């Protein structure tokens, strides 16, 4: 069954500003880990990067400022419009920013040296859709190029319910959720219910099925998911970096991959 994306688009339209500001408020460690991983695996600038499902461009603009040629797409028109507005205000602009579905990208084969998939794989609840996204990314990345993917974990989904909607946590099908990675209860808030929550083994298996060679799995936010990262919102950069290094160390341990909220996967296109 193909994912109905109407609910997810509506959610992100209503929360466009938060998709940028959260990295300054509740995700500073997460962003630190992301860019340390990109430093390890992305080609040197001025390589071409496809930011697939890149929202309003938080990471795309940062890469463009480093000297990359960045092409952004997202399914949510409000986020792409916001990216264009931000681009008009900045000295560094994106090469392009278009509304597009990650399952059917508008770009030619082998456009990019590297790709980001930091949203689509947790915004599509149907496995066939996620596989289509991974195959489209494979198509637009040149042989030998890399993709960096982000997944939500099942532990993360349960953590969000306890933090954001504790009343819901008293009565929901948690066994079904752990089995499927999808919240089936209609009373769960849409910002949680509309997403898909993976496992490390599943993320690896599906990425390989799409034709990629998996080279790294990395937890992003342990030991500071949720409240822990919020406590760092006003911390000096050196303190964020310290906890980012802790998260990198702990997130590389296989025993901890399922314990955080966000999981990164790095893969290479054969050739």
CSV table of C-alpha atoms in Angstrom, one decimal:
chain,number,residue,atom,x,y,z
A,1,UNK,CA,0.0,0.0,0.0
A,2,UNK,CA,1.4,3.4,-1.0
A,3,UNK,CA,1.9,5.9,1.7
A,4,UNK,CA,-0.7,8.7,1.9
A,5,UNK,CA,1.5,11.7,2.2
A,6,UNK,CA,-1.3,14.3,2.8
A,7,UNK,CA,-1.0,14.1,6.6
A,8,UNK,CA,2.8,14.3,6.7
A,9,UNK,CA,2.8,17.3,4.3
A,10,UNK,CA,0.2,19.1,6.4
A,11,UNK,CA,2.2,18.5,9.5
A,12,UNK,CA,5.4,20.0,8.0
A,13,UNK,CA,3.4,22.9,6.5
A,14,UNK,CA,2.2,23.8,10.0
A,15,UNK,CA,5.7,23.4,11.5
A,16,UNK,CA,7.9,24.9,8.9
A,17,UNK,CA,9.8,27.3,11.2
A,18,UNK,CA,10.4,24.5,13.7
A,19,UNK,CA,12.3,22.5,11.1
A,20,UNK,CA,15.0,25.1,11.1
A,21,UNK,CA,14.9,26.4,14.7
A,22,UNK,CA,15.0,22.9,16.3
A,23,UNK,CA,18.7,22.6,15.5
A,24,UNK,CA,19.3,25.7,17.7
A,25,UNK,CA,17.0,24.5,20.5
A,26,UNK,CA,16.6,20.7,20.9
A,27,UNK,CA,19.0,19.1,18.3
A,28,UNK,CA,22.5,20.7,18.7
A,29,UNK,CA,24.1,17.4,19.5
A,30,UNK,CA,22.3,15.8,16.6
A,31,UNK,CA,23.5,18.4,14.1
A,32,UNK,CA,27.1,18.2,15.5
A,33,UNK,CA,27.1,14.4,14.9
A,34,UNK,CA,25.6,14.8,11.4
A,35,UNK,CA,28.4,17.2,10.3
A,36,UNK,CA,31.1,15.1,11.8
A,37,UNK,CA,29.8,12.2,9.8
A,38,UNK,CA,29.6,14.3,6.6
A,39,UNK,CA,33.2,15.4,7.2
A,40,UNK,CA,34.2,11.8,7.3
A,41,UNK,CA,32.4,10.6,4.2
A,42,UNK,CA,31.4,13.4,1.9
A,43,UNK,CA,33.7,14.3,-1.0
A,44,UNK,CA,35.6,17.6,-0.9
A,45,UNK,CA,33.8,20.8,-2.1
A,46,UNK,CA,32.9,21.9,-4.7
A,47,UNK,CA,31.2,18.5,-5.2
A,48,UNK,CA,27.5,18.3,-6.2
A,49,UNK,CA,25.1,17.3,-3.4
A,50,UNK,CA,21.5,16.3,-3.8
A,51,UNK,CA,19.5,17.1,-0.6
A,52,UNK,CA,16.5,14.9,-1.0
A,53,UNK,CA,13.7,15.8,1.3
A,54,UNK,CA,15.8,18.7,2.5
A,55,UNK,CA,12.9,20.7,4.0
A,56,UNK,CA,13.6,24.4,4.2
A,57,UNK,CA,17.4,23.9,3.7
A,58,UNK,CA,19.0,24.0,7.1
A,59,UNK,CA,21.7,21.5,6.0
A,60,UNK,CA,21.7,22.5,2.4
A,61,UNK,CA,22.6,26.1,3.1
A,62,UNK,CA,25.4,25.1,5.5
A,63,UNK,CA,26.9,22.8,2.8
A,64,UNK,CA,26.5,25.6,0.2
A,65,UNK,CA,28.4,27.9,2.5
A,66,UNK,CA,31.2,25.4,2.6
A,67,UNK,CA,31.4,25.5,-1.2
A,68,UNK,CA,29.2,22.6,-2.3
A,69,UNK,CA,26.8,22.9,-5.3
A,70,UNK,CA,23.5,21.8,-3.6
A,71,UNK,CA,20.3,20.9,-5.2
A,72,UNK,CA,17.4,20.6,-2.8
A,73,UNK,CA,14.0,19.1,-3.2
A,74,UNK,CA,11.1,18.5,-0.8
A,75,UNK,CA,7.5,17.3,-1.0
A,76,UNK,CA,6.1,20.1,1.1
A,77,UNK,CA,5.6,23.3,-0.9
A,78,UNK,CA,5.7,25.5,2.2
A,79,UNK,CA,9.2,24.3,3.1
A,80,UNK,CA,10.6,24.8,-0.4
A,81,UNK,CA,9.1,28.3,-0.5
A,82,UNK,CA,10.8,29.0,2.8
A,83,UNK,CA,14.1,27.7,1.4
A,84,UNK,CA,13.8,30.1,-1.5
A,85,UNK,CA,13.0,33.0,0.8
A,86,UNK,CA,16.0,32.2,3.0
A,87,UNK,CA,18.1,31.9,-0.2
A,88,UNK,CA,17.1,35.3,-1.3
A,89,UNK,CA,18.3,36.7,2.0
A,90,UNK,CA,21.7,34.9,2.1
A,91,UNK,CA,24.9,35.6,0.3
A,92,UNK,CA,25.2,31.9,-0.6
A,93,UNK,CA,22.3,30.4,-2.5
A,94,UNK,CA,21.3,26.9,-3.5
A,95,UNK,CA,21.9,25.7,-7.1
A,96,UNK,CA,18.2,24.8,-7.1
A,97,UNK,CA,15.2,24.2,-4.8
A,98,UNK,CA,12.2,22.4,-6.2
A,99,UNK,CA,9.0,20.7,-5.0
A,100,UNK,CA,9.4,17.0,-5.8
A,101,UNK,CA,8.6,13.6,-4.5
A,102,UNK,CA,11.6,11.6,-3.3
A,103,UNK,CA,10.1,8.5,-4.9
A,104,UNK,CA,10.3,10.1,-8.4
A,105,UNK,CA,13.1,12.7,-8.5
A,106,UNK,CA,13.2,15.3,-11.3
A,107,UNK,CA,17.0,15.1,-11.7
A,108,UNK,CA,19.0,13.2,-14.3
A,109,UNK,CA,21.0,10.1,-13.7
A,110,UNK,CA,24.4,10.6,-11.9
A,111,UNK,CA,23.7,14.2,-11.1
A,112,UNK,CA,25.4,14.3,-7.7
A,113,UNK,CA,28.6,13.2,-6.0
A,114,UNK,CA,26.7,12.7,-2.8
A,115,UNK,CA,23.2,12.8,-1.4
A,116,UNK,CA,21.4,13.5,1.8
A,117,UNK,CA,18.2,11.5,2.8
A,118,UNK,CA,17.5,13.1,6.1
A,119,UNK,CA,13.7,13.0,6.0
A,120,UNK,CA,12.0,10.7,3.4
A,121,UNK,CA,12.9,7.4,5.1
A,122,UNK,CA,10.9,8.3,8.2
A,123,UNK,CA,8.2,10.2,6.4
A,124,UNK,CA,7.0,7.2,4.4
A,125,UNK,CA,5.3,4.4,6.3
A,126,UNK,CA,5.1,1.9,3.4
A,127,UNK,CA,8.2,-0.3,2.8
A,128,UNK,CA,7.9,-0.2,-1.0
A,129,UNK,CA,8.0,3.6,-0.9
A,130,UNK,CA,11.1,3.7,1.2
A,131,UNK,CA,12.8,1.2,-1.2
A,132,UNK,CA,11.8,3.5,-4.1
A,133,UNK,CA,13.4,6.5,-2.4
A,134,UNK,CA,16.6,4.6,-1.9
A,135,UNK,CA,16.7,3.4,-5.5
A,136,UNK,CA,16.0,6.9,-6.8
A,137,UNK,CA,18.9,8.2,-4.7
A,138,UNK,CA,21.1,5.5,-6.2
A,139,UNK,CA,20.1,6.6,-9.6
A,140,UNK,CA,21.0,10.3,-9.1
A,141,UNK,CA,24.3,9.6,-7.4
A,142,UNK,CA,27.4,8.8,-9.5
A,143,UNK,CA,29.1,5.4,-9.1
A,144,UNK,CA,31.4,5.6,-6.1
A,145,UNK,CA,29.3,8.4,-4.5
A,146,UNK,CA,27.8,8.3,-1.1
A,147,UNK,CA,24.4,8.8,0.6
A,148,UNK,CA,23.8,9.7,4.2
A,149,UNK,CA,20.4,8.6,5.5
A,150,UNK,CA,18.5,9.3,8.7
A,151,UNK,CA,16.1,7.0,10.4
A,152,UNK,CA,13.8,7.4,13.4
A,153,UNK,CA,14.1,4.5,15.9
A,154,UNK,CA,11.3,2.6,17.6
A,155,UNK,CA,12.7,3.5,21.0
A,156,UNK,CA,12.6,7.1,19.8
A,157,UNK,CA,9.0,6.9,18.9
A,158,UNK,CA,8.1,5.6,22.4
A,159,UNK,CA,10.3,8.2,24.0
A,160,UNK,CA,8.4,11.0,22.1
A,161,UNK,CA,5.0,9.7,23.4
A,162,UNK,CA,6.2,9.7,26.9
A,163,UNK,CA,7.7,13.2,26.6
A,164,UNK,CA,5.0,14.9,24.4
A,165,UNK,CA,1.8,13.0,25.1
A,166,UNK,CA,2.0,11.0,28.3
A,167,UNK,CA,-1.7,10.6,28.5
A,168,UNK,CA,-1.6,8.7,25.3
A,169,UNK,CA,1.0,6.4,26.7
A,170,UNK,CA,-1.6,4.9,29.1
A,171,UNK,CA,-3.5,3.2,26.3
A,172,UNK,CA,-2.0,2.4,22.9
A,173,UNK,CA,-1.0,-0.7,20.9
A,174,UNK,CA,2.7,-0.7,21.9
A,175,UNK,CA,3.1,-4.3,20.8
A,176,UNK,CA,1.8,-3.6,17.4
A,177,UNK,CA,4.1,-0.6,17.2
A,178,UNK,CA,7.2,-2.5,18.1
A,179,UNK,CA,6.3,-5.2,15.5
A,180,UNK,CA,5.6,-2.8,12.6
A,181,UNK,CA,7.2,0.6,13.3
A,182,UNK,CA,3.9,2.3,12.8
A,183,UNK,CA,1.5,3.8,15.3
A,184,UNK,CA,-1.9,2.5,14.5
A,185,UNK,CA,-3.9,4.4,17.2
A,186,UNK,CA,-5.8,7.4,15.8
A,187,UNK,CA,-5.6,9.3,19.1
A,188,UNK,CA,-1.8,9.6,18.9
A,189,UNK,CA,-0.7,13.1,17.8
A,190,UNK,CA,-0.2,13.4,14.1
A,191,UNK,CA,3.4,14.6,14.4
A,192,UNK,CA,4.3,11.2,16.0
A,193,UNK,CA,1.7,9.0,14.2
A,194,UNK,CA,2.5,10.0,10.7
A,195,UNK,CA,6.1,8.9,10.8
A,196,UNK,CA,7.9,5.5,10.4
A,197,UNK,CA,10.2,4.1,13.1
A,198,UNK,CA,12.9,1.7,12.0
A,199,UNK,CA,15.4,-0.7,13.5
A,200,UNK,CA,19.1,-0.8,12.7
A,201,UNK,CA,18.9,-4.2,11.0
A,202,UNK,CA,15.9,-3.2,8.9
A,203,UNK,CA,17.6,0.0,7.8
A,204,UNK,CA,20.7,-1.9,6.7
A,205,UNK,CA,18.7,-4.6,4.9
A,206,UNK,CA,16.5,-2.2,2.9
A,207,UNK,CA,19.5,0.0,1.9
A,208,UNK,CA,21.3,-3.1,0.6
A,209,UNK,CA,18.2,-4.3,-1.2
A,210,UNK,CA,18.1,-1.0,-3.1
A,211,UNK,CA,21.7,-1.6,-4.3
A,212,UNK,CA,23.8,0.4,-1.9
A,213,UNK,CA,26.9,-0.8,0.0
A,214,UNK,CA,26.4,0.1,3.6
A,215,UNK,CA,29.6,1.5,5.2
A,216,UNK,CA,28.6,2.9,8.5
A,217,UNK,CA,25.8,3.0,11.1
A,218,UNK,CA,25.9,5.8,13.7
A,219,UNK,CA,23.6,6.8,16.5
A,220,UNK,CA,23.1,10.6,16.7
A,221,UNK,CA,21.9,11.7,20.0
A,222,UNK,CA,22.8,9.3,22.8
A,223,UNK,CA,23.1,10.0,25.7
A,224,UNK,CA,21.2,13.3,25.2
A,225,UNK,CA,17.9,12.7,23.3
A,226,UNK,CA,15.0,14.9,24.2
A,227,UNK,CA,15.4,16.8,27.4
A,228,UNK,CA,19.2,16.3,27.4
A,229,UNK,CA,19.6,18.2,24.2
A,230,UNK,CA,17.2,20.9,25.3
A,231,UNK,CA,19.5,21.6,28.2
A,232,UNK,CA,22.2,22.5,25.7
A,233,UNK,CA,20.2,25.1,23.8
A,234,UNK,CA,22.2,28.0,25.3
A,235,UNK,CA,25.5,26.1,26.0
A,236,UNK,CA,28.8,27.4,24.5
A,237,UNK,CA,29.8,25.6,21.3
A,238,UNK,CA,32.7,23.8,23.1
A,239,UNK,CA,30.2,22.2,25.5
A,240,UNK,CA,28.0,21.1,22.6
A,241,UNK,CA,31.1,19.7,20.9
A,242,UNK,CA,32.1,17.8,24.0
A,243,UNK,CA,28.7,16.1,24.2
A,244,UNK,CA,28.7,15.6,20.5
A,245,UNK,CA,31.9,13.6,20.8
A,246,UNK,CA,30.3,11.6,23.6
A,247,UNK,CA,27.4,10.9,21.3
A,248,UNK,CA,29.7,9.9,18.5
A,249,UNK,CA,31.5,7.5,20.7
A,250,UNK,CA,28.4,5.9,22.2
A,251,UNK,CA,26.5,6.0,19.0
A,252,UNK,CA,29.2,3.9,17.3
A,253,UNK,CA,28.7,1.0,19.7
A,254,UNK,CA,26.4,-1.7,18.2
A,255,UNK,CA,24.6,-2.1,21.6
A,256,UNK,CA,23.6,1.5,21.5
A,257,UNK,CA,22.3,1.8,18.0
A,258,UNK,CA,18.7,1.2,18.9
A,259,UNK,CA,18.8,3.3,22.1
A,260,UNK,CA,18.8,6.8,20.6
A,261,UNK,CA,16.1,8.6,18.7
A,262,UNK,CA,17.9,9.2,15.4
A,263,UNK,CA,20.1,6.8,13.4
A,264,UNK,CA,22.4,7.7,10.6
A,265,UNK,CA,23.4,5.3,7.8
A,266,UNK,CA,26.2,5.9,5.3
A,267,UNK,CA,26.2,4.0,2.1
A,268,UNK,CA,28.2,4.0,-1.2
A,269,UNK,CA,27.0,3.4,-4.7
A,270,UNK,CA,29.0,0.5,-6.2
A,271,UNK,CA,31.3,1.3,-9.1
